[in-house]
Amino acid sequence: MMRAAQKRGHAVWVCEQEDLHWRSHLVQAHAMRISLTDNDEDWHRPHETATEPLKAFAAVLMRKDPPFDMEYVSSTWLLSEAERQGAKVFNSPRALRDHNEKYSIAEFPRFTVPSLVARRMEDIQAFIDEHKHTVLKRLDGMGGMGIFVVRHDDPNRNSIVETVSAMGTGSVMAQRYIPEIRDGDKRVLLIDGKIVSHCLARIPKAGESRGNLAAGARGVAQPVTARHREIAAELGPLLSGRGLLLVGLDVIGDWLTEVNVTSPTCFREIHDQAGVDVAGLFLDALEKRLA
């Protein structure tokens, strides 16, 4: 994304969460201008630093990996105030707060398998008893961390439920297992509500059930399917209207499993394998919003 912006003549400034602050009634950032190289191992050069109000920049792109903790929420509060002062922030801070990446599928039940969000271990156990083969995951995880596949007769079942729920103190999502995971967890990208022509199938490695690149899955770019387009046709305009310029839908088989809004990835893999300039499409949409 930064390389695409630089190629179009935009200056690229970066900051991290700790660099945001509110002072003298302005939301500001301690930021550094960088230039991008073509070397992925040595990818940028630092230049000058400055402390500027966020409204001084043409656009502010909020991209921060989960966990979605209170510090993340605090950052979105600052970004919301920056919006009120005139900054253009993408994705919308309010939408980031409102859309948990796991739980957001609850709004679209016709596209999902039976699912549960609960803290009480007995509720999670009852769900496993009902569906026999399930997936358990914390609501604030990423990259496949803390995901468990559990069968009703698993001798480690009780220990898994205790671990993933932190003895009933943390919210857990349980979903009926989708066997089509063998064909990959498909990352379907929406840019300003419109589907990108190719998705990335993240195919689990042998002996693994997690379709996450961070967990060793193999990424294979594929054309999106009719089912992907059906899901995108319903979700795209709605999410775009809420200020979500970039969304990554996770689809296994025919089923929507997550709505990723914090830092959706797979641009590079799709570009390198299928020749689709996803970053260019994103910049097109961003520049249109700023026009």
Coordinates of N, CA and C in Angstrom, one line a residue, residues 16-184:
E16 N 3.2 5.0 15.2 CA 2.6 3.9 15.9 C 1.7 4.5 16.9
Q17 N 1.0 3.5 17.6 CA 0.0 3.9 18.6 C 0.5 4.9 19.6
E18 N 1.7 4.6 20.1 CA 2.2 5.5 21.2 C 2.6 6.9 20.7
D19 N 2.6 7.1 19.4 CA 2.9 8.4 18.8 C 1.7 9.3 18.7
L20 N 0.5 8.8 18.9 CA -0.7 9.6 18.9 C -0.9 10.2 20.3
H21 N -1.4 11.5 20.2 CA -1.7 12.2 21.5 C -2.6 13.4 21.2
W22 N -3.3 13.8 22.3 CA -4.2 14.9 22.2 C -3.6 16.0 23.1
R23 N -3.3 17.2 22.4 CA -2.7 18.3 23.2 C -3.2 19.6 22.5
S24 N -3.4 20.6 23.4 CA -3.9 21.9 22.9 C -5.1 21.7 22.0
H25 N -6.0 20.8 22.4 CA -7.3 20.5 21.7 C -7.1 19.9 20.4
L26 N -5.9 19.4 20.0 CA -5.7 18.8 18.7 C -5.2 17.4 18.9
V27 N -5.7 16.5 18.0 CA -5.1 15.1 18.0 C -3.9 15.2 17.0
Q28 N -2.7 14.9 17.6 CA -1.5 15.0 16.8 C -0.7 13.7 16.8
A29 N 0.3 13.6 16.0 CA 1.1 12.4 15.9 C 2.6 12.9 15.8
H30 N 3.5 12.1 16.5 CA 4.9 12.2 16.2 C 5.2 11.3 15.0
A31 N 5.4 11.8 13.9 CA 5.5 11.0 12.6 C 6.8 11.1 12.0
M32 N 7.1 10.1 11.2 CA 8.4 10.1 10.4 C 8.0 9.9 8.9
R33 N 8.6 10.7 8.0 CA 8.5 10.5 6.6 C 9.5 9.4 6.2
I34 N 9.0 8.5 5.4 CA 9.9 7.4 4.9 C 9.7 7.3 3.4
S35 N 10.7 6.7 2.7 CA 10.6 6.3 1.3 C 10.8 4.8 1.2
L36 N 10.1 4.2 0.3 CA 10.0 2.8 0.1 C 11.0 2.3 -0.9
T37 N 11.7 1.2 -0.6 CA 12.6 0.6 -1.6 C 11.8 -0.6 -2.2
D38 N 12.5 -1.3 -3.2 CA 11.9 -2.5 -3.8 C 12.5 -3.8 -3.1
N39 N 13.2 -3.6 -2.0 CA 13.8 -4.7 -1.4 C 13.0 -5.1 -0.1
D40 N 12.4 -6.3 -0.1 CA 11.5 -6.6 1.0 C 12.3 -6.8 2.3
E41 N 13.6 -7.1 2.2 CA 14.4 -7.2 3.4 C 14.9 -5.9 4.0
D42 N 15.0 -4.9 3.2 CA 15.5 -3.6 3.6 C 14.6 -2.6 2.9
W43 N 13.3 -2.5 3.4 CA 12.2 -2.0 2.6 C 12.0 -0.5 2.7
H44 N 12.7 0.3 3.6 CA 12.4 1.7 3.6 C 13.6 2.5 4.1
R45 N 13.6 3.8 3.8 CA 14.6 4.7 4.3 C 13.9 5.8 5.2
P46 N 14.4 6.1 6.4 CA 13.9 7.1 7.2 C 14.3 8.5 6.7
H47 N 13.4 9.5 6.9 CA 13.7 10.9 6.6 C 13.3 11.7 7.8
E48 N 12.8 12.9 7.6 CA 12.6 13.8 8.7 C 11.4 13.4 9.6
T49 N 11.4 13.9 10.8 CA 10.3 13.7 11.7 C 9.6 15.0 12.0
A50 N 8.3 14.9 12.4 CA 7.6 16.1 12.7 C 6.4 15.7 13.6
T51 N 5.9 16.7 14.3 CA 4.7 16.5 15.1 C 3.7 17.4 14.5
E52 N 2.6 16.7 14.0 CA 1.6 17.4 13.2 C 0.2 17.0 13.6
P53 N -0.8 17.9 13.5 CA -2.2 17.4 13.7 C -2.5 16.4 12.6
L54 N -3.3 15.4 12.9 CA -3.7 14.4 11.9 C -4.5 15.1 10.8
K55 N -5.2 16.1 11.1 CA -5.9 16.8 10.0 C -5.0 17.4 8.9
A56 N -3.7 17.6 9.2 CA -2.8 18.1 8.3 C -2.4 17.2 7.2
F57 N -2.7 15.9 7.4 CA -2.4 14.9 6.3 C -3.6 14.6 5.4
A58 N -3.4 14.3 4.2 CA -4.5 14.1 3.3 C -5.3 12.9 3.7
A59 N -4.7 11.8 4.3 CA -5.4 10.7 4.7 C -4.6 10.0 5.8
V60 N -5.4 9.4 6.8 CA -4.8 8.6 7.8 C -5.3 7.2 7.7
L61 N -4.3 6.2 7.5 CA -4.7 4.8 7.4 C -4.4 4.1 8.7
M62 N -5.4 3.6 9.4 CA -5.3 2.9 10.6 C -5.1 1.5 10.4
R63 N -3.9 0.9 10.6 CA -3.7 -0.5 10.4 C -2.8 -1.0 11.5
K64 N -3.5 -1.8 12.4 CA -2.9 -2.3 13.6 C -3.4 -3.7 13.8
D65 N -2.5 -4.7 13.9 CA -2.9 -6.1 14.1 C -3.6 -6.2 15.5
P66 N -4.6 -7.1 15.6 CA -5.1 -7.5 16.9 C -4.0 -7.9 17.8
P67 N -4.1 -8.0 19.1 CA -5.4 -8.0 19.8 C -6.1 -6.7 19.9
F68 N -7.4 -6.7 19.8 CA -8.2 -5.5 20.0 C -8.4 -5.3 21.5
D69 N -7.4 -4.6 22.1 CA -7.4 -4.4 23.5 C -7.8 -3.0 23.8
M70 N -7.8 -2.6 25.1 CA -8.2 -1.2 25.5 C -7.2 -0.2 24.9
E71 N -6.0 -0.5 24.7 CA -5.1 0.5 24.0 C -5.5 0.7 22.6
Y72 N -6.0 -0.3 21.9 CA -6.5 -0.1 20.6 C -7.7 0.8 20.6
V73 N -8.7 0.5 21.6 CA -9.9 1.3 21.7 C -9.5 2.8 22.0
S74 N -8.5 3.0 22.8 CA -8.1 4.3 23.1 C -7.6 5.0 21.9
S75 N -6.9 4.3 21.0 CA -6.4 4.9 19.8 C -7.6 5.3 18.9
T76 N -8.6 4.5 18.9 CA -9.7 4.8 18.0 C -10.5 6.0 18.6
W77 N -10.5 6.2 19.9 CA -11.1 7.4 20.5 C -10.4 8.6 20.0
L78 N -9.0 8.6 20.0 CA -8.2 9.7 19.5 C -8.5 9.9 18.0
L79 N -8.6 8.9 17.2 CA -8.9 9.0 15.8 C -10.3 9.5 15.5
S80 N -11.2 9.2 16.3 CA -12.6 9.7 16.2 C -12.6 11.2 16.4
E81 N -11.8 11.7 17.4 CA -11.7 13.1 17.7 C -11.0 13.8 16.5
A82 N -10.0 13.1 16.0 CA -9.3 13.7 14.8 C -10.2 13.8 13.6
E83 N -11.1 12.9 13.4 CA -12.1 13.0 12.4 C -13.0 14.2 12.6
R84 N -13.4 14.5 13.8 CA -14.2 15.6 14.1 C -13.5 16.9 13.8
Q85 N -12.2 16.9 13.9 CA -11.3 18.0 13.6 C -11.0 18.2 12.1
G86 N -11.5 17.2 11.3 CA -11.3 17.3 9.9 C -10.4 16.2 9.2
A87 N -9.8 15.3 10.0 CA -9.0 14.3 9.5 C -9.8 13.3 8.7
K88 N -9.2 12.7 7.7 CA -9.9 11.6 6.9 C -9.2 10.3 7.3
V89 N -9.9 9.5 8.1 CA -9.4 8.3 8.7 C -10.0 7.0 8.1
F90 N -9.2 6.1 7.7 CA -9.6 4.8 7.0 C -8.9 3.6 7.7
N91 N -9.6 2.6 8.1 CA -11.0 2.5 8.2 C -11.5 3.4 9.3
S92 N -12.8 3.7 9.3 CA -13.5 4.5 10.2 C -13.2 4.0 11.7
P93 N -12.8 4.9 12.6 CA -12.5 4.4 13.9 C -13.8 3.9 14.6
R94 N -14.9 4.5 14.4 CA -16.2 4.0 14.9 C -16.5 2.6 14.4
A95 N -16.3 2.4 13.1 CA -16.6 1.1 12.5 C -15.6 0.1 13.1
L96 N -14.4 0.4 13.3 CA -13.4 -0.5 13.9 C -13.9 -0.9 15.3
R97 N -14.4 0.0 16.1 CA -14.9 -0.4 17.4 C -16.1 -1.2 17.3
D98 N -17.0 -1.0 16.3 CA -18.3 -1.7 16.2 C -18.2 -3.1 15.6
H99 N -17.1 -3.4 14.9 CA -17.0 -4.6 14.2 C -15.9 -5.5 14.7
N100 N -16.2 -6.3 15.7 CA -15.3 -7.4 16.1 C -15.1 -8.4 15.0
E101 N -13.9 -8.7 14.7 CA -13.6 -9.5 13.5 C -14.2 -10.9 13.5
K102 N -14.4 -11.5 14.7 CA -15.1 -12.8 14.8 C -16.6 -12.6 14.9
Y103 N -17.0 -11.7 15.8 CA -18.4 -11.7 16.1 C -19.3 -11.0 15.0
S104 N -18.7 -10.2 14.1 CA -19.4 -9.4 13.1 C -20.3 -10.3 12.2
I105 N -19.9 -11.6 12.1 CA -20.7 -12.5 11.3 C -22.1 -12.7 11.8
A106 N -22.4 -12.3 13.1 CA -23.7 -12.5 13.7 C -24.7 -11.7 12.9
E107 N -24.3 -10.6 12.3 CA -25.2 -9.8 11.5 C -25.7 -10.5 10.2
F108 N -25.0 -11.5 9.8 CA -25.3 -12.1 8.5 C -25.6 -13.6 8.6
P109 N -26.6 -14.1 9.4 CA -26.7 -15.5 9.7 C -27.0 -16.4 8.5
R110 N -27.5 -15.9 7.4 CA -27.7 -16.8 6.3 C -26.5 -17.3 5.6
F111 N -25.3 -16.6 6.0 CA -24.1 -17.0 5.4 C -23.2 -17.7 6.3
T112 N -23.7 -18.1 7.5 CA -22.8 -18.7 8.5 C -23.3 -20.0 9.0
V113 N -22.3 -20.8 9.5 CA -22.7 -22.1 10.1 C -23.1 -21.8 11.5
P114 N -23.8 -22.8 12.2 CA -24.2 -22.6 13.6 C -23.0 -22.1 14.5
S115 N -23.2 -21.1 15.2 CA -22.1 -20.5 16.0 C -22.6 -20.1 17.4
L116 N -21.7 -19.9 18.3 CA -21.9 -19.5 19.6 C -20.9 -18.5 20.1
V117 N -21.3 -17.5 20.8 CA -20.3 -16.7 21.6 C -20.7 -16.7 23.0
A118 N -19.8 -17.1 23.9 CA -20.2 -17.3 25.3 C -18.9 -17.3 26.2
R119 N -19.1 -17.1 27.5 CA -18.0 -17.2 28.4 C -18.2 -18.5 29.3
R120 N -19.4 -18.8 29.6 CA -19.7 -19.9 30.5 C -19.2 -21.2 29.9
M121 N -18.4 -22.0 30.6 CA -17.8 -23.2 30.0 C -18.9 -24.2 29.8
E122 N -20.0 -24.2 30.6 CA -21.1 -25.2 30.3 C -21.8 -24.9 29.0
D123 N -21.9 -23.6 28.6 CA -22.5 -23.3 27.4 C -21.7 -23.8 26.2
I124 N -20.4 -23.6 26.3 CA -19.4 -24.1 25.3 C -19.5 -25.6 25.2
Q125 N -19.5 -26.2 26.3 CA -19.6 -27.7 26.4 C -20.9 -28.2 25.7
A126 N -22.0 -27.5 26.0 CA -23.2 -27.9 25.4 C -23.2 -27.8 23.9
F127 N -22.5 -26.8 23.4 CA -22.4 -26.5 21.9 C -21.6 -27.7 21.3
I128 N -20.5 -28.1 22.0 CA -19.7 -29.2 21.5 C -20.5 -30.5 21.4
D129 N -21.3 -30.7 22.5 CA -22.2 -31.9 22.5 C -23.2 -31.9 21.4
E130 N -23.7 -30.7 21.0 CA -24.7 -30.6 20.0 C -24.1 -30.9 18.6
H131 N -23.0 -30.3 18.3 CA -22.4 -30.3 17.0 C -21.3 -31.3 16.7
K132 N -20.8 -31.9 17.8 CA -19.8 -33.0 17.7 C -18.4 -32.6 17.3
H133 N -18.3 -31.8 16.3 CA -17.0 -31.4 15.7 C -17.0 -29.9 15.6
T134 N -16.2 -29.2 16.4 CA -16.3 -27.7 16.5 C -14.9 -27.1 16.4
V135 N -15.0 -25.8 16.2 CA -13.8 -24.9 16.3 C -14.0 -23.9 17.4
L136 N -13.0 -23.7 18.3 CA -13.1 -22.7 19.3 C -12.0 -21.7 19.2
K137 N -12.4 -20.4 19.4 CA -11.4 -19.4 19.2 C -11.8 -18.2 20.1
R138 N -10.8 -17.5 20.6 CA -11.0 -16.3 21.4 C -11.4 -15.1 20.4
L139 N -12.2 -14.2 20.9 CA -12.7 -13.1 20.1 C -11.6 -12.1 19.7
D140 N -10.4 -12.1 20.4 CA -9.4 -11.1 20.2 C -8.1 -11.6 19.5
G141 N -8.2 -12.8 19.0 CA -7.0 -13.4 18.4 C -6.7 -13.1 17.0
M142 N -5.6 -13.5 16.5 CA -5.2 -13.3 15.1 C -4.2 -14.3 14.7
G143 N -4.1 -14.5 13.3 CA -3.0 -15.4 12.8 C -3.2 -16.8 13.2
G144 N -4.3 -17.3 13.6 CA -4.5 -18.7 14.0 C -4.1 -19.0 15.4
M145 N -3.7 -17.9 16.2 CA -3.3 -18.2 17.6 C -4.5 -18.5 18.4
G146 N -4.4 -19.6 19.2 CA -5.4 -19.9 20.2 C -6.7 -20.5 19.5
I147 N -6.5 -21.1 18.4 CA -7.7 -21.8 17.7 C -7.6 -23.3 17.9
F148 N -8.7 -23.9 18.4 CA -8.7 -25.3 18.7 C -9.8 -26.0 17.9
V149 N -9.5 -27.1 17.3 CA -10.5 -28.0 16.7 C -10.8 -29.1 17.7
V150 N -12.1 -29.2 18.1 CA -12.4 -30.1 19.2 C -13.6 -31.1 18.8
R151 N -13.4 -32.3 19.0 CA -14.4 -33.3 18.8 C -15.1 -33.6 20.1
H152 N -16.3 -34.1 20.1 CA -17.0 -34.3 21.4 C -16.4 -35.4 22.2
D153 N -15.6 -36.3 21.6 CA -15.0 -37.4 22.3 C -13.5 -37.2 22.5
D154 N -13.1 -35.9 22.3 CA -11.6 -35.6 22.5 C -11.3 -35.7 24.0
P155 N -10.3 -36.5 24.4 CA -10.0 -36.7 25.8 C -9.4 -35.4 26.4
N156 N -9.0 -34.5 25.6 CA -8.5 -33.2 26.1 C -9.5 -32.1 26.0
R157 N -10.8 -32.5 25.8 CA -11.8 -31.5 25.6 C -12.0 -30.5 26.7
N158 N -12.0 -31.0 28.0 CA -12.3 -30.2 29.1 C -11.1 -29.2 29.3
S159 N -9.9 -29.7 29.1 CA -8.7 -28.8 29.2 C -8.7 -27.7 28.2
I160 N -9.1 -28.1 27.0 CA -9.2 -27.1 25.9 C -10.2 -26.0 26.2
V161 N -11.4 -26.4 26.6 CA -12.4 -25.4 27.0 C -11.9 -24.5 28.1
E162 N -11.3 -25.1 29.1 CA -10.8 -24.2 30.2 C -9.7 -23.3 29.7
T163 N -8.8 -23.7 28.8 CA -7.7 -22.9 28.3 C -8.3 -21.8 27.5
V164 N -9.1 -22.1 26.5 CA -9.5 -21.1 25.5 C -10.4 -20.0 26.2
S165 N -11.2 -20.4 27.2 CA -12.0 -19.5 27.9 C -11.4 -18.9 29.1
A166 N -10.2 -19.2 29.4 CA -9.5 -18.8 30.6 C -10.4 -19.0 31.8
M167 N -10.8 -20.3 31.9 CA -11.7 -20.7 33.0 C -12.9 -19.9 33.1
G168 N -13.5 -19.6 31.9 CA -14.8 -18.9 31.9 C -14.7 -17.4 32.1
T169 N -13.5 -16.9 32.0 CA -13.4 -15.4 32.2 C -13.2 -14.7 30.8
G170 N -13.1 -15.4 29.7 CA -12.9 -14.7 28.4 C -13.9 -15.2 27.4
S171 N -14.4 -14.3 26.6 CA -15.4 -14.7 25.6 C -14.8 -15.6 24.5
V172 N -15.5 -16.6 24.1 CA -15.1 -17.5 23.1 C -16.1 -17.7 22.0
M173 N -15.7 -17.8 20.7 CA -16.6 -18.1 19.7 C -16.4 -19.6 19.4
A174 N -17.5 -20.3 19.3 CA -17.5 -21.7 18.9 C -18.3 -21.8 17.6
Q175 N -17.8 -22.6 16.6 CA -18.5 -22.7 15.3 C -18.4 -24.2 14.9
R176 N -19.5 -24.6 14.3 CA -19.5 -26.0 13.7 C -18.3 -26.1 12.7
Y177 N -17.6 -27.2 12.8 CA -16.4 -27.4 12.0 C -16.9 -27.5 10.5
I178 N -16.1 -26.9 9.6 CA -16.4 -26.9 8.2 C -15.3 -27.7 7.5
P179 N -15.6 -28.9 7.0 CA -14.6 -29.8 6.5 C -13.9 -29.2 5.2
E180 N -14.6 -28.2 4.5 CA -13.9 -27.7 3.3 C -12.7 -26.8 3.7
I181 N -12.3 -26.7 4.9 CA -11.1 -26.1 5.3 C -9.9 -26.8 4.5
R182 N -10.1 -28.0 4.2 CA -9.0 -28.7 3.5 C -8.7 -28.0 2.1
D183 N -9.7 -27.3 1.6 CA -9.4 -26.6 0.3 C -9.0 -25.2 0.5
G184 N -8.9 -24.8 1.8 CA -8.4 -23.5 2.1 C -9.4 -22.5 2.7

